[in-house]
Tab-separated table of C-alpha atoms and ligand atoms in Angstrom:
chain	number	residue	atom	x	y	z
A	1	MET	CA	-64.750	-55.582	70.593
A	2	PRO	CA	-61.172	-54.379	71.111
A	3	THR	CA	-59.852	-51.149	69.655
A	4	VAL	CA	-56.784	-50.903	67.415
A	5	LEU	CA	-54.999	-47.744	66.299
A	6	ILE	CA	-52.768	-47.894	63.220
A	7	THR	CA	-50.264	-45.271	62.053
A	8	GLY	CA	-49.430	-44.888	58.363
A	9	ALA	CA	-52.821	-46.317	57.400
A	10	SER	CA	-53.017	-44.655	53.975
A	11	ARG	CA	-51.464	-47.509	51.985
A	12	GLY	CA	-49.440	-50.699	52.096
A	13	ILE	CA	-49.315	-52.770	55.264
A	14	GLY	CA	-51.090	-50.140	57.366
A	15	ARG	CA	-54.035	-49.974	54.983
A	16	GLU	CA	-54.343	-53.784	55.056
A	17	PHE	CA	-54.299	-53.794	58.882
A	18	VAL	CA	-57.292	-51.422	58.744
A	19	ARG	CA	-59.150	-53.657	56.290
A	20	GLN	CA	-58.580	-56.886	58.221
A	21	TYR	CA	-59.366	-55.485	61.674
A	22	GLU	CA	-62.541	-53.872	60.303
A	23	ASP	CA	-63.551	-57.241	58.808
A	24	ALA	CA	-62.888	-58.858	62.184
A	25	GLY	CA	-65.282	-56.400	63.833
A	26	TRP	CA	-62.732	-54.428	65.840
A	27	ARG	CA	-63.102	-50.718	66.422
A	28	VAL	CA	-60.437	-49.295	64.109
A	29	ILE	CA	-58.812	-45.891	64.516
A	30	ALA	CA	-56.763	-45.139	61.418
A	31	THR	CA	-54.191	-42.365	61.324
A	32	CYS	CA	-52.386	-40.963	58.309
A	33	ARG	CA	-50.916	-37.740	57.029
A	34	ASP	CA	-53.736	-36.901	54.611
A	35	PRO	CA	-57.063	-38.565	55.463
A	36	ALA	CA	-58.830	-36.677	52.641
A	37	GLY	CA	-56.582	-38.397	50.110
A	38	THR	CA	-57.592	-41.914	51.214
A	39	ASP	CA	-60.615	-44.179	50.888
A	40	LEU	CA	-60.653	-44.884	54.633
A	41	SER	CA	-64.204	-45.016	56.015
A	42	CYS	CA	-63.416	-45.810	59.661
A	43	GLU	CA	-62.617	-43.226	62.335
A	44	THR	CA	-59.558	-41.465	60.932
A	45	HIS	CA	-57.266	-38.807	62.370
A	46	ALA	CA	-54.637	-36.747	60.600
A	47	LEU	CA	-51.234	-37.694	61.995
A	48	ASP	CA	-47.759	-36.958	60.708
A	49	VAL	CA	-45.754	-39.104	63.102
A	50	THR	CA	-42.640	-36.928	62.706
A	51	ASP	CA	-44.462	-33.739	63.713
A	52	PRO	CA	-44.531	-33.335	67.521
A	53	ALA	CA	-47.532	-30.974	67.343
A	54	SER	CA	-49.468	-33.481	65.259
A	55	VAL	CA	-48.636	-36.299	67.690
A	56	ASP	CA	-49.635	-34.143	70.674
A	57	ALA	CA	-52.931	-33.207	68.987
A	58	VAL	CA	-53.895	-36.853	68.417
A	59	GLY	CA	-52.798	-37.685	71.954
A	60	ALA	CA	-55.090	-34.967	73.296
A	61	THR	CA	-58.033	-36.006	71.095
A	62	LEU	CA	-57.775	-39.649	72.192
A	63	ARG	CA	-56.811	-38.924	75.807
A	64	ASP	CA	-59.932	-40.518	77.329
A	65	GLU	CA	-60.133	-43.527	74.989
A	66	ALA	CA	-59.021	-47.108	75.580
A	67	ILE	CA	-56.719	-48.478	72.851
A	68	ASP	CA	-56.052	-52.216	73.130
A	69	VAL	CA	-53.437	-52.499	70.391
A	70	LEU	CA	-51.441	-49.599	68.962
A	71	ILE	CA	-49.630	-50.499	65.745
A	72	ASN	CA	-46.658	-48.238	65.005
A	73	ASN	CA	-46.575	-49.015	61.302
A	74	ALA	CA	-45.649	-45.748	59.537
A	75	GLY	CA	-42.173	-46.081	58.101
A	76	LEU	CA	-39.743	-44.747	55.527
A	77	TYR	CA	-37.037	-46.612	53.610
A	78	GLY	CA	-35.186	-43.572	52.295
A	79	PRO	CA	-32.579	-43.658	49.533
A	80	ARG	CA	-31.220	-47.011	48.354
A	81	ASP	CA	-28.466	-46.071	45.942
A	82	TYR	CA	-25.415	-44.920	47.918
A	83	GLY	CA	-22.138	-46.243	49.292
A	84	PRO	CA	-19.840	-45.478	52.205
A	85	ASN	CA	-18.518	-42.368	50.439
A	86	SER	CA	-21.853	-41.054	49.240
A	87	ILE	CA	-24.136	-41.280	52.246
A	88	PRO	CA	-27.027	-38.782	52.061
A	89	TYR	CA	-26.910	-37.630	55.672
A	90	ASP	CA	-30.006	-35.417	55.493
A	91	ASP	CA	-32.024	-38.417	54.353
A	92	TRP	CA	-30.530	-40.501	57.158
A	93	GLU	CA	-31.881	-37.961	59.669
A	94	SER	CA	-35.336	-38.097	58.082
A	95	VAL	CA	-35.418	-41.877	58.216
A	96	LEU	CA	-34.297	-41.907	61.858
A	97	ARG	CA	-36.985	-39.348	62.697
A	98	THR	CA	-39.660	-41.492	61.035
A	99	ASN	CA	-38.581	-45.002	62.036
A	100	LEU	CA	-37.096	-44.383	65.496
A	101	LEU	CA	-38.107	-41.093	67.114
A	102	ALA	CA	-41.663	-41.077	65.770
A	103	PRO	CA	-42.868	-44.458	67.065
A	104	MET	CA	-41.405	-43.676	70.487
A	105	ARG	CA	-43.152	-40.291	70.516
A	106	VAL	CA	-46.483	-41.758	69.378
A	107	THR	CA	-46.172	-44.487	72.002
A	108	ALA	CA	-45.560	-41.936	74.764
A	109	ALA	CA	-48.459	-39.760	73.596
A	110	LEU	CA	-50.885	-42.682	73.720
A	111	MET	CA	-49.521	-44.455	76.807
A	112	GLU	CA	-52.575	-43.700	78.957
A	113	PRO	CA	-55.222	-44.895	76.448
A	114	VAL	CA	-53.251	-48.134	75.996
A	115	ALA	CA	-52.756	-48.557	79.767
A	116	ARG	CA	-56.536	-48.131	80.221
A	117	SER	CA	-57.374	-50.945	77.758
A	118	ASP	CA	-57.736	-54.687	78.301
A	119	ARG	CA	-54.895	-55.864	76.032
A	120	LYS	CA	-52.346	-53.085	76.592
A	121	LEU	CA	-50.079	-53.814	73.637
A	122	PHE	CA	-47.736	-51.657	71.549
A	123	VAL	CA	-46.729	-53.237	68.235
A	124	PHE	CA	-43.769	-51.877	66.265
A	125	LEU	CA	-43.128	-52.655	62.602
A	126	SER	CA	-39.426	-53.416	62.535
A	127	SER	CA	-37.486	-55.308	59.864
A	128	ILE	CA	-35.078	-58.203	59.510
A	129	MET	CA	-32.830	-55.551	57.941
A	130	GLY	CA	-32.434	-54.129	61.428
A	131	SER	CA	-31.071	-57.446	62.663
A	132	ILE	CA	-27.359	-57.096	63.410
A	133	GLY	CA	-27.069	-60.871	63.714
A	134	GLY	CA	-28.898	-61.230	60.394
A	135	GLY	CA	-25.916	-59.776	58.530
A	136	GLY	CA	-25.872	-58.119	55.117
A	137	GLY	CA	-23.976	-55.098	53.765
A	138	GLY	CA	-25.078	-51.666	52.569
A	139	GLN	CA	-28.397	-49.911	53.251
A	140	TYR	CA	-26.954	-48.277	56.387
A	141	ILE	CA	-29.799	-45.792	56.646
A	142	TYR	CA	-32.735	-48.169	56.837
A	143	ARG	CA	-30.845	-50.918	58.682
A	144	SER	CA	-29.649	-48.611	61.439
A	145	SER	CA	-33.098	-47.055	61.879
A	146	LYS	CA	-34.704	-50.443	62.557
A	147	ALA	CA	-31.781	-51.715	64.684
A	148	ALA	CA	-32.128	-48.596	66.823
A	149	LEU	CA	-35.882	-49.081	67.045
A	150	ASN	CA	-35.301	-52.634	68.267
A	151	ALA	CA	-32.900	-51.403	70.957
A	152	ALA	CA	-35.266	-48.674	72.125
A	153	VAL	CA	-38.281	-50.985	72.262
A	154	VAL	CA	-36.459	-53.702	74.229
A	155	ALA	CA	-35.650	-51.073	76.861
A	156	LEU	CA	-39.168	-49.612	76.734
A	157	ALA	CA	-40.656	-53.081	77.213
A	158	GLN	CA	-38.845	-53.420	80.543
A	159	ASP	CA	-39.986	-49.978	81.684
A	160	VAL	CA	-43.700	-50.507	80.989
A	161	ARG	CA	-43.812	-54.166	82.084
A	162	PRO	CA	-44.726	-53.237	85.705
A	163	LYS	CA	-47.922	-51.634	84.337
A	164	ASP	CA	-48.732	-54.859	82.428
A	165	ILE	CA	-48.162	-53.015	79.148
A	166	GLY	CA	-46.467	-55.071	76.445
A	167	CYS	CA	-44.295	-54.385	73.399
A	168	LEU	CA	-43.926	-56.557	70.310
A	169	LEU	CA	-41.454	-56.035	67.450
A	170	LEU	CA	-42.625	-57.535	64.157
A	171	HIS	CA	-40.923	-58.107	60.814
A	172	PRO	CA	-43.741	-58.263	58.257
A	173	GLY	CA	-41.764	-60.294	55.728
A	174	TRP	CA	-40.666	-58.890	52.386
A	175	VAL	CA	-44.005	-57.532	51.289
A	176	GLN	CA	-45.390	-56.280	47.959
A	177	THR	CA	-45.992	-52.622	48.802
A	178	ASP	CA	-44.574	-49.335	47.545
A	179	MET	CA	-41.655	-49.956	49.910
A	180	GLY	CA	-41.181	-53.662	49.231
A	181	GLY	CA	-41.731	-53.397	45.469
A	182	PRO	CA	-43.585	-55.746	43.106
A	183	SER	CA	-40.945	-58.502	43.298
A	184	ALA	CA	-41.328	-58.948	47.059
A	185	ALA	CA	-41.913	-62.430	48.421
A	186	ILE	CA	-45.436	-62.116	49.853
A	187	ASP	CA	-48.548	-59.991	49.467
A	188	VAL	CA	-50.014	-57.705	52.129
A	189	VAL	CA	-52.873	-60.090	52.865
A	190	THR	CA	-50.457	-62.908	53.800
A	191	SER	CA	-48.247	-60.585	55.857
A	192	VAL	CA	-51.027	-58.912	57.811
A	193	THR	CA	-52.960	-62.160	58.326
A	194	GLY	CA	-49.811	-63.638	59.871
A	195	MET	CA	-49.031	-60.616	62.022
A	196	ARG	CA	-52.603	-60.493	63.327
A	197	GLN	CA	-52.240	-64.133	64.386
A	198	VAL	CA	-48.973	-63.337	66.177
A	199	ILE	CA	-50.664	-60.392	67.922
A	200	GLU	CA	-53.640	-62.578	68.859
A	201	GLY	CA	-51.391	-65.265	70.361
A	202	TRP	CA	-49.105	-62.831	72.149
A	203	SER	CA	-48.989	-62.672	75.953
A	204	ILE	CA	-47.247	-60.310	78.358
A	205	ASP	CA	-44.680	-63.004	79.222
A	206	GLU	CA	-43.287	-62.473	75.708
A	207	THR	CA	-42.881	-58.721	75.944
A	208	GLY	CA	-39.959	-57.261	73.998
A	209	VAL	CA	-39.614	-60.174	71.567
A	210	PHE	CA	-38.732	-59.794	67.853
A	211	ARG	CA	-40.759	-62.078	65.573
A	212	ASP	CA	-41.585	-62.356	61.913
A	213	TYR	CA	-45.105	-62.497	60.464
A	214	ALA	CA	-45.134	-66.285	60.877
A	215	GLY	CA	-44.257	-65.992	64.571
A	216	GLU	CA	-40.639	-67.137	64.158
A	217	PRO	CA	-38.139	-65.525	66.575
A	218	LEU	CA	-35.496	-63.410	64.804
A	219	PRO	CA	-31.864	-62.753	65.763
A	220	TRP	CA	-31.134	-59.305	67.178
L	1	NAP	N1	-42.745	-53.810	52.673
L	1	NAP	C1	-41.757	-54.520	53.223
L	1	NAP	O1	-41.199	-55.434	52.603
L	1	NAP	C2	-41.345	-54.237	54.648
L	1	NAP	C3	-40.356	-55.089	55.202
L	1	NAP	C4	-39.952	-54.874	56.515
L	1	NAP	C5	-40.534	-53.853	57.261
L	1	NAP	N2	-41.475	-53.035	56.698
L	1	NAP	C6	-42.035	-51.973	57.552
L	1	NAP	O2	-43.449	-52.057	57.551
L	1	NAP	C7	-44.014	-50.753	57.709
L	1	NAP	C8	-45.007	-50.475	56.589
L	1	NAP	O3	-44.294	-50.593	55.350
L	1	NAP	P1	-45.017	-50.577	53.918
L	1	NAP	O4	-44.343	-51.614	53.117
L	1	NAP	O5	-46.497	-50.590	54.055
L	1	NAP	O6	-44.517	-49.137	53.390
L	1	NAP	P2	-45.161	-48.149	52.319
L	1	NAP	O7	-45.963	-48.898	51.350
L	1	NAP	O8	-44.026	-47.327	51.830
L	1	NAP	O9	-46.138	-47.243	53.226
L	1	NAP	C9	-45.561	-46.453	54.224
L	1	NAP	C10	-46.669	-45.869	55.061
L	1	NAP	O10	-46.064	-45.069	56.090
L	1	NAP	C11	-46.636	-43.781	56.040
L	1	NAP	N3	-45.744	-42.748	56.518
L	1	NAP	C12	-44.467	-42.489	56.148
L	1	NAP	N4	-44.016	-41.413	56.802
L	1	NAP	C13	-45.032	-40.985	57.591
L	1	NAP	C14	-45.193	-39.913	58.496
L	1	NAP	N5	-44.204	-39.021	58.721
L	1	NAP	N6	-46.374	-39.777	59.162
L	1	NAP	C15	-47.361	-40.652	58.936
L	1	NAP	N7	-47.297	-41.661	58.072
L	1	NAP	C16	-46.131	-41.831	57.414
L	1	NAP	C17	-47.002	-43.567	54.587
L	1	NAP	O11	-47.934	-42.517	54.497
L	1	NAP	P3	-48.080	-41.546	53.172
L	1	NAP	O12	-49.055	-42.264	52.270
L	1	NAP	O13	-48.595	-40.280	53.736
L	1	NAP	O14	-46.709	-41.414	52.563
L	1	NAP	C18	-47.571	-44.948	54.248
L	1	NAP	O15	-48.896	-45.057	54.723
L	1	NAP	C19	-42.834	-49.790	57.726
L	1	NAP	O16	-42.493	-49.468	59.062
L	1	NAP	C20	-41.720	-50.573	57.068
L	1	NAP	O17	-40.431	-50.139	57.457
L	1	NAP	C21	-41.894	-53.219	55.418
């Protein structure tokens, strides 16, 4: 069976990816900041995606593995209650480190294990809030972090295409998690079931696309 690695697997969407891929019989490698504080029973590695030493350590541990699908899921919303004159800049830096720099660093650290696999796919949890064409005011911190991730991944997709490695940007929907809140539109089961179907149907010809959990293309 294929192997999937998931970042931010302690709760929310990441935790549900672990559950569903385990049920499907995949080899699942979960990563999270504090494995001891979770109920994860699969292979689990401690990984703070914003800590270069932590990323390097996981890269070294998994150097000789083959990882078919790497899901860059770990993410941070940051503060919500601010306006143009009250932007919390320190928080903005933290969110950019988590949502933009970290997935690129994790991807680089695990490039060889993914290149060695059969499927060779990097998945990135983006958001419709990162869609410039999607419109909407406020929430500069989170929006800009996901818009920047989209830009970086589109460029990355072109660079790794010659090695038959693919990249897929996914919006999970508005999902009932700690981030999405209890009023969100869909539950994690619906979101992750849909995203797994999109991943399953994906082919290298579609590298660099931005889709939602139902497979619908989204505006940049
Ligand atoms: N929920 C939504 O409606 C929604 C919509 C669009 C996009 N997304 C995206 O989907 C992804 C998952 O969101 P979610 O709703 O599941 O969020 P969540 O419930 O807030 O969970 C976030 C996950 O990311 C992990 N994480 C945060 N910073 C980390 C770090 N530095 N190192 C390692 N792990 C870290 C958290 O780990 P800890 O337990 O250690 O904090 C947690 O497992 C995110 O990228 C998010 O931006 C979500």
